[in-house]
Each structure stands twice: as C-alpha cells, then as structure tokens.
Short mmCIF file of C-alpha atoms in Angstrom, two decimals:
data_model
loop_
_atom_site.label_atom_id
_atom_site.label_comp_id
_atom_site.label_asym_id
_atom_site.label_seq_id
_atom_site.Cartn_x
_atom_site.Cartn_y
_atom_site.Cartn_z
CA MET U 172 16.91 -0.16 -2.03
CA GLU U 173 18.87 2.53 -0.09
CA ILE U 174 15.58 4.26 -0.59
CA TYR U 175 13.15 1.79 0.72
CA GLN U 176 14.91 1.43 3.75
CA ARG U 177 14.94 5.06 4.52
CA LYS U 178 11.18 4.27 4.15
CA ALA U 179 11.22 1.29 6.00
CA ASP U 180 12.89 2.48 9.23
CA LEU U 181 10.40 5.63 9.52
CA LEU U 182 7.29 3.35 9.26
CA ILE U 183 8.79 1.05 11.71
CA ALA U 184 9.72 4.10 13.65
CA LEU U 185 5.67 5.67 13.19
CA HIS U 186 4.02 2.28 13.89
CA LYS U 187 6.60 1.90 17.44
CA ALA U 188 5.68 5.66 18.61
CA PHE U 189 2.25 5.99 17.21
CA HIS U 190 0.07 2.25 16.69
CA LYS U 191 -1.39 1.56 19.80
CA LEU U 192 -2.59 5.89 19.36
CA VAL U 193 -4.69 5.24 16.45
CA LEU U 194 -6.91 2.69 18.07
CA THR U 195 -7.14 4.46 20.52
CA GLU U 196 -10.65 5.89 21.15
CA TYR U 197 -10.99 9.47 23.20
CA ASP U 198 -14.64 10.58 24.56
CA ASN U 199 -13.73 13.88 24.16
CA ILE U 200 -10.17 15.78 21.20
CA GLU U 201 -8.93 17.53 24.64
CA ASP U 202 -8.89 14.18 26.45
CA CYS U 203 -6.12 12.95 24.36
CA ASN U 204 -2.48 14.63 25.12
CA LEU U 205 -0.44 14.90 22.20
CA ASP U 206 2.80 16.13 23.76
CA LEU U 207 3.24 12.52 25.01
CA TRP U 208 2.33 10.85 22.36
CA LYS U 209 5.18 13.10 20.41
CA LYS U 210 7.79 12.19 23.02
CA LYS U 211 7.25 8.20 22.55
CA LEU U 212 8.66 9.21 18.86
CA ASP U 213 12.63 9.63 18.22
CA GLU U 214 13.77 13.26 19.18
CA ASN U 215 15.36 13.86 15.94
CA LEU U 216 12.20 12.82 14.30
CA GLN U 217 9.64 15.06 16.19
CA VAL U 218 9.87 17.97 14.34
CA ASN U 219 7.72 16.41 11.29
CA ILE U 220 5.30 15.10 12.95
CA SER U 221 1.66 16.47 13.42
CA PHE U 222 -1.83 14.98 14.38
CA ARG U 223 -5.02 14.99 13.52
CA HIS U 224 -8.16 13.93 14.52
CA PHE U 225 -11.06 11.84 12.36
CA ASN U 226 -13.88 10.24 13.96
CA SER U 227 -14.03 6.53 15.45
CA PRO U 228 -14.14 4.18 12.60
CA TRP U 229 -15.63 1.96 15.48
CA SER U 230 -18.03 3.39 17.70
CA ALA U 231 -20.13 6.90 17.25
CA ASN U 232 -19.22 10.55 19.19
CA LYS U 233 -15.48 9.53 20.02
CA TYR U 234 -12.72 10.39 18.64
CA ILE U 235 -9.28 9.34 17.28
CA PHE U 236 -5.91 11.15 16.37
CA ARG U 237 -3.45 10.16 13.43
CA PRO U 238 0.20 11.25 12.62
CA PHE U 239 0.81 12.87 10.00
CA TYR U 240 4.57 13.43 9.10
CA LYS U 241 6.28 15.82 6.88
CA VAL U 242 8.63 13.62 3.89
CA HIS U 243 8.65 16.81 1.54
CA GLU U 244 7.92 20.43 1.34
CA SER U 245 6.73 21.92 -2.39
CA GLN U 246 7.55 25.77 -2.70
CA GLU U 247 4.48 25.49 -5.79
CA PHE U 248 2.38 22.56 -3.79
CA GLY U 249 3.04 22.72 0.04
CA THR U 250 3.49 20.05 2.39
CA PHE U 251 3.75 16.16 1.77
CA TYR U 252 2.25 13.97 4.43
CA ILE U 253 3.23 10.22 5.06
CA GLU U 254 -0.91 9.58 7.02
CA TYR U 255 0.36 6.79 9.67
CA LYS U 256 -3.40 5.18 10.00
CA SER U 257 -2.79 1.40 10.05
CA TYR U 258 -5.95 -0.13 11.45
CA SER U 259 -8.24 3.31 11.83
CA GLY U 260 -7.65 3.11 7.26
CA LYS U 261 -10.69 1.61 5.00
CA VAL U 262 -8.58 -0.59 3.99
CA SER U 263 -9.26 -2.15 7.42
CA LYS U 264 -12.62 -2.26 7.67
CA ASN U 265 -12.59 -3.81 3.64
CA ILE U 266 -11.01 -6.43 5.07
CA TYR U 267 -13.27 -7.09 7.94
CA HIS U 268 -16.18 -6.57 5.08
CA ASN U 269 -14.92 -9.27 2.54
CA THR U 270 -14.28 -11.68 4.89
CA LYS U 271 -17.44 -11.28 6.83
CA ASN U 272 -19.35 -12.01 3.19
CA TYR U 273 -16.77 -14.85 2.28
CA ILE U 274 -17.87 -16.19 5.76
CA SER U 275 -21.58 -16.53 4.56
CA ASP U 276 -21.22 -17.00 0.74
CA ILE U 277 -19.67 -20.16 1.54
CA LYS U 278 -22.25 -20.55 4.28
CA ARG U 279 -25.39 -20.56 1.21
CA LYS U 280 -22.93 -22.98 -0.93
CA TYR U 281 -22.58 -25.61 0.78
CA ASN U 282 -26.04 -25.34 2.16
CA ASP U 283 -26.79 -27.73 5.84
CA ASP U 284 -23.23 -29.54 4.71
CA ASN U 285 -21.78 -28.52 8.27
CA HIS U 286 -19.16 -30.45 7.06
CA LEU U 287 -17.84 -29.08 4.40
CA ILE U 288 -18.70 -25.72 5.40
CA GLN U 289 -16.29 -25.79 8.95
CA GLN U 290 -13.41 -27.51 6.49
CA GLU U 291 -13.23 -24.53 4.26
CA LEU U 292 -13.89 -21.98 7.21
CA ASN U 293 -10.89 -23.52 9.58
CA LYS U 294 -8.79 -22.31 6.07
CA LEU U 295 -9.72 -19.04 7.62
CA LEU U 296 -7.68 -19.51 10.72
CA MET U 297 -4.50 -19.17 12.58
CA PRO U 298 -3.37 -22.16 14.41
CA ASN U 299 -3.75 -19.51 17.29
CA GLY U 300 -7.36 -19.30 16.59
CA ARG U 301 -7.02 -15.62 14.98
CA PHE U 302 -7.95 -15.12 11.59
CA TRP U 303 -5.21 -14.69 9.04
CA VAL U 304 -6.57 -11.63 6.96
CA SER U 305 -6.60 -9.48 10.98
CA ARG U 306 -3.58 -8.45 10.79
CA GLN U 307 -3.35 -7.14 7.04
CA SER U 308 -3.20 -3.38 6.70
CA ILE U 309 -1.61 -2.78 10.15
CA PHE U 310 1.15 -1.04 7.89
CA ASP U 311 -1.51 1.10 6.22
CA PHE U 312 -0.81 4.47 5.02
CA TYR U 313 -1.44 7.37 2.47
CA LEU U 314 0.98 9.99 0.97
CA HIS U 315 -0.57 13.53 0.17
CA THR U 316 0.44 15.01 -2.05
CA GLY U 317 0.45 18.64 -0.94
CA LYS U 318 -2.26 20.05 -3.81
CA ARG U 319 0.19 19.17 -6.75
CA TYR U 320 -2.35 16.17 -8.10
CA SER U 321 -5.36 19.14 -7.25
CA ASN U 322 -4.24 21.84 -9.13
CA LEU U 323 -1.85 19.60 -12.27
CA TYR U 324 -4.35 16.72 -12.20
CA LYS U 325 -8.30 18.47 -11.03
CA GLY U 326 -7.60 14.90 -8.56
CA TYR U 327 -5.70 12.99 -6.11
CA ALA U 328 -2.22 11.00 -6.63
CA THR U 329 -3.99 8.28 -8.37
CA HIS U 330 -1.40 5.63 -10.01
CA PHE U 331 -3.44 6.86 -13.14
CA ASN U 332 -2.41 10.80 -12.17
CA LEU U 333 0.67 9.48 -11.18
CA PHE U 334 1.28 8.06 -14.46
CA GLU U 335 0.63 11.55 -15.99
CA ASP U 336 2.73 12.99 -14.04
CA LEU U 337 5.73 11.29 -14.94
CA LYS U 338 5.30 10.66 -18.61
CA ARG U 339 5.06 14.41 -18.73
CA TYR U 340 7.95 15.26 -16.16
CA SER U 341 10.49 12.50 -15.87
CA THR U 342 12.49 9.72 -18.21
CA TYR U 343 11.36 5.83 -18.23
CA LEU U 344 15.15 5.12 -17.17
CA ASN U 345 14.83 7.33 -14.14
CA CYS U 346 11.32 5.89 -12.76
CA LEU U 347 13.89 2.10 -13.29
CA SER U 348 16.12 3.97 -10.56
CA ILE U 349 13.27 4.88 -8.07
CA TRP U 350 12.12 0.84 -8.95
CA ARG U 351 15.64 -0.29 -7.80
CA GLY U 352 15.67 1.73 -4.75
CA ASP U 353 17.90 4.18 -6.05
CA ASN U 354 18.38 7.26 -4.38
CA ILE U 355 18.45 9.94 -7.59
CA PHE U 356 17.21 12.78 -5.69
CA ASN U 357 20.22 14.69 -6.08
CA ASP U 358 21.40 15.18 -8.98
CA LEU U 359 17.16 15.59 -10.29
CA LYS U 360 17.50 19.19 -11.11
CA CYS U 361 13.05 20.06 -12.31
CA GLY U 362 11.41 20.48 -9.57
CA HIS U 363 8.48 18.74 -11.07
CA GLU U 364 10.66 15.50 -11.76
CA LYS U 365 11.81 14.90 -8.18
CA GLU U 366 7.78 15.62 -6.72
CA ALA U 367 6.77 13.37 -9.11
CA LEU U 368 9.57 10.14 -8.84
CA LEU U 369 9.12 11.28 -5.02
CA THR U 370 5.75 10.07 -5.36
CA LEU U 371 6.19 6.72 -7.53
CA SER U 372 8.66 5.78 -4.48
CA TRP U 373 6.14 6.31 -1.70
CA LEU U 374 3.40 4.41 -4.07
CA MET U 375 6.61 2.20 -4.62
CA PHE U 376 7.11 1.30 -1.76
CA GLU U 377 3.14 0.78 -0.25
CA GLN U 378 2.65 -1.61 -1.76
CA GLU U 379 6.06 -3.61 -1.36
CA ILE U 380 4.81 -2.99 2.58
CA ASN U 381 0.89 -4.14 1.92
CA TYR U 382 0.95 -7.21 -0.75
CA GLY U 383 3.22 -10.51 -0.65
CA LYS U 384 3.42 -14.11 0.34
CA PRO U 385 3.77 -12.84 4.04
CA PHE U 386 0.56 -13.44 6.84
CA PHE U 387 0.24 -9.58 7.38
CA GLN U 388 0.13 -8.63 3.32
CA GLN U 389 -2.57 -8.38 1.34
CA ASN U 390 -2.25 -11.00 -2.07
CA THR U 391 -0.71 -9.87 -4.98
CA ASN U 392 0.34 -11.32 -8.45
CA PHE U 393 3.84 -10.16 -7.97
CA ILE U 394 5.54 -12.26 -6.03
CA MET U 395 9.35 -13.89 -5.76
CA ASP U 396 9.10 -18.28 -6.01
CA ASN U 397 10.96 -19.87 -7.57
CA THR U 398 9.82 -23.11 -7.34
CA LYS U 399 6.57 -21.53 -10.00
CA GLY U 400 9.48 -19.55 -11.96
CA LEU U 401 8.44 -16.01 -10.36
CA ASN U 402 10.81 -13.55 -10.02
CA TYR U 403 8.67 -10.26 -9.50
CA ARG U 404 8.70 -7.49 -7.06
CA SER U 405 5.06 -6.42 -5.04
CA ARG U 406 6.27 -3.01 -6.99
CA ASP U 407 6.14 -4.63 -10.07
CA MET U 408 2.43 -4.12 -10.78
CA LEU U 409 3.07 -0.21 -10.85
CA MET U 410 6.73 -1.03 -13.10
CA GLY U 411 4.60 -2.30 -15.58
CA PHE U 412 1.54 -0.16 -16.75
CA ILE U 413 5.00 2.59 -16.04
CA ASN U 414 6.28 0.17 -18.48
CA MET U 415 3.49 -0.44 -21.63
CA PHE U 416 2.74 4.22 -21.28
CA TYR U 417 6.23 5.01 -22.21
CA SER U 418 6.96 1.87 -24.63
CA ASP U 419 3.62 1.81 -26.53
CA THR U 420 1.35 5.12 -25.16
CA THR U 421 -1.85 4.52 -27.75
CA LEU U 422 -1.51 0.50 -26.32
CA TYR U 423 -1.87 1.83 -22.64
CA GLU U 424 -4.56 3.72 -23.58
CA THR U 425 -6.68 1.10 -24.82
CA TYR U 426 -6.08 -0.70 -21.10
CA PRO U 427 -10.15 -1.66 -20.61
CA TYR U 428 -9.04 -2.53 -16.59
CA TRP U 429 -10.01 0.33 -14.14
CA ASN U 430 -11.50 1.24 -11.11
CA GLN U 431 -12.71 4.58 -11.84
CA SER U 432 -14.60 7.56 -10.22
CA SER U 433 -18.44 7.80 -10.27
CA SER U 434 -17.72 9.78 -12.80
CA GLY U 435 -15.94 7.75 -14.74
CA ILE U 436 -11.92 9.62 -14.28
CA ASN U 437 -9.76 6.54 -14.31
CA LEU U 438 -8.07 5.65 -11.37
CA TYR U 439 -6.17 2.81 -10.12
CA PRO U 440 -5.73 -0.03 -12.81
CA HIS U 441 -5.87 -3.47 -12.25
CA PHE U 442 -6.36 -7.03 -13.79
CA GLY U 443 -10.02 -7.73 -14.80
CA ASN U 444 -12.22 -9.49 -12.66
CA ARG U 445 -10.55 -13.12 -11.21
CA ASN U 446 -13.79 -15.53 -12.70
CA ASN U 447 -13.45 -13.74 -16.17
CA VAL U 448 -9.38 -12.41 -16.51
CA GLY U 449 -7.22 -12.01 -13.94
CA PHE U 450 -3.10 -11.25 -14.42
CA ILE U 451 -2.94 -15.24 -15.29
CA ASN U 452 -5.00 -14.63 -19.17
CA LEU U 453 -4.50 -10.66 -19.13
CA ASP U 454 -3.79 -10.33 -22.55
CA LYS U 455 -0.37 -11.25 -24.36
CA LYS U 456 0.46 -7.33 -25.73
CA TYR U 457 -0.19 -5.87 -22.14
CA LYS U 458 1.33 -8.70 -20.11
CA LYS U 459 4.43 -9.08 -21.79
CA TYR U 460 5.84 -5.39 -20.11
CA PHE U 461 5.01 -6.71 -16.72
CA LEU U 462 6.45 -10.01 -17.73
CA GLU U 463 9.30 -8.05 -18.67
CA PHE U 464 10.55 -7.65 -15.27
CA ASN U 465 10.20 -11.52 -14.27
CA ASN U 466 13.75 -11.80 -15.48
CA ASP U 467 15.89 -13.09 -12.66
CA GLN U 468 19.47 -12.75 -14.70
CA LYS U 469 18.66 -9.06 -16.03
CA TYR U 470 17.50 -7.83 -12.54
CA LYS U 471 19.22 -10.82 -10.33
CA ASP U 472 20.28 -7.67 -8.30
CA VAL U 473 16.56 -6.34 -7.94
CA TYR U 474 15.27 -8.19 -4.69
CA PRO U 475 11.33 -7.77 -3.48
CA PHE U 476 12.28 -5.32 -0.33
CA MET U 477 11.09 -7.40 2.29
CA LYS U 478 13.87 -9.73 0.99
CA VAL U 479 16.77 -7.33 2.42
CA ASN U 480 18.64 -7.04 5.29
CA GLY U 481 16.19 -8.58 7.59
CA TYR U 482 13.07 -6.23 7.45
CA LEU U 483 10.70 -9.65 6.95
CA GLY U 484 11.50 -10.70 10.16
CA LYS U 485 12.11 -6.92 11.75
CA PHE U 486 8.34 -6.24 10.53
CA ILE U 487 6.77 -9.77 11.50
CA LYS U 488 8.08 -9.10 14.71
CA LEU U 489 6.18 -5.51 15.19
CA VAL U 490 3.70 -7.68 13.86
CA ASN U 491 3.41 -10.28 16.59
CA GLU U 492 3.59 -8.03 19.08
CA SER U 493 0.67 -5.36 18.33
CA ASN U 494 -3.23 -5.90 18.17
CA GLN U 495 -5.23 -7.55 15.97
CA ASN U 496 -7.46 -5.53 13.12
CA PRO U 497 -9.89 -4.28 15.96
CA TYR U 498 -13.06 -4.96 13.34
CA PHE U 499 -12.23 -9.23 13.81
CA ASN U 500 -12.36 -8.19 17.88
CA ASN U 501 -15.64 -10.22 17.85
CA LEU U 502 -16.31 -11.69 14.07
CA THR U 503 -16.77 -15.91 15.14
CA LEU U 504 -16.97 -18.68 12.07
#
C-alpha cells in the first residue's frame, strides 16, 4: 500500500494547509497573500506548490484560490498536478442539489402527510442536526495530466481514455500491482507506461478517499462488509473494468453504460439506472470481472485503504475539525 500511503500523507498536508484557503472569498485577487498561505505547508513540499484563482462558486464578483501540487514532470507532455478543491469543486455543488431535489421529491411523494414527510427527512440529519452528506467531497481533488491525454486521445484523463492508455502501454499484471498499492515505478523503463500507471494510481486513490461507507464518503457498490459477504475495495470499480478490457476487449467494447460527452464520446462507466439495472442486476457476462475481486482468500492481503495504518481515524479527525460544505449552511428541511 506504499503508493497510497504516500498520496494520503500528501492529501492530508494539503488539506491542513489549504482547506480554509479554498473556502475563503476575496473581493480582489490582490487581497490574498499567497506567500503566507504557502508557508502553512511543510517546507519540503513548498517547492512543488502553486496557486490559481477562480470565480467564487458561492458569490458573484468574488474570487477564490486553489493550490496545485506538482506530482510529475513529463518530458513530452508537461507537468502533472493535483488540484485540491474540497468543497469549492463541482462535486460538492452536485451533492447539495441532489439533496435539495430529494427533499422536494419526498414532500411531493407524501403530499399532506407531515408525519411521514418528517420521518423520511429526519433520516438525512445527523444527531447534531447537520446533513449527513454535508461533509461529502471534503477531500475532492483533480489530477491534471499535462497535455498527455489531449495529445494522445483528444480529451482529458477520463476513465475511458485511461483504459485505452493502459491497454496500449502497460500490462494487466502491472495494473494489478498498482491496484495492490505496490510501488513498481522504479522498475518501469517506458515513460508512457509510467505516466499511464501514475494516472491510474491517482484515480484509484481518489476512489478510496471519496467513495465508501464512512459518512464523509459517497456511496459505492464496492465495500468491505463481512456480514454481507462483501470483500471489495472502492478501487475495485476501476480494476473490474480493466480486467474486462484486458480479458475480452470485444465484450468491453459492447459495455452499454457510460456517461458521455455532448458529442457522444464515452467518458466514465457506470452500472445503469439504479431503478433499472444497477450493479446487483448487472449482466453476469460483465459482472464476473468485478466478482473476481470479491475473494477474501485470493486477495486477503489487499485491503481498502481506509483500513490501513489508522488512516480512517486520521481522515475522520480532519473532517470533524473542518467546516461543512458551505452550500448546506442555509439548507433546511
């Protein structure tokens, strides 16, 4: 799990130093003293940090800043960065709107039955009165991959482009090593393979941080719950599609459930409409490539990241010490 522990330690450092920064609004760009903010980061990390300003997602005519941390320099494609967003990203806004729409749906569904309405809506709240989902996306970040994916695949580092990249430059066994958390980068000779696997490692880490069972994570089909016979890890979602692609490319190319661009280009796979298909009811010819990893004997030494070295406790402590998603500050039932 070495590569994931290193990433977690970096994300923790970025969160401690800059969580308040990404939530702070400025009337003028010049009002933010970035030198002071930079000094909040450990000195050995400061050399790789830079900042960019954006229009505030919460207020008109105001600005926010986000840190960009350099994680790789590609001779051919430029700098790879981690952009720490937390609640300032689109994910937190989507979570807020989904919650708001759900509240409206419940009120419409039960119409004038105030008792049932209140009963259902109370499930959304923690004992302290805050919404359970108001802490989701607190560790949201985005991997920028220089010009790699725009030059090679005419797009971004989407799951679809990443799978193509891995198939083209790497092997299934090396993808499996990254999934395990093994640091194999020093053994790789091909720069293209290093960058494809580096991208995979960050996207798998993102799954482990932002999807799972704890209250600050969004739901996933891939959890570890021995009472239900589940022995998954959040990153198994990606590994299942990689397994499918390497094992049966023709079958992978027939997979029907993708979020697509406005021009119909595949971006991110999913498991269909929850009321229609969902992972539980996914066709067995596809599902078997995910079930492969629900094996507590074959992969008993491969853990969900949050079960390693007390990291779950470390992240929960950070959540409890931090503000909630600002979108939820004025949301009531």
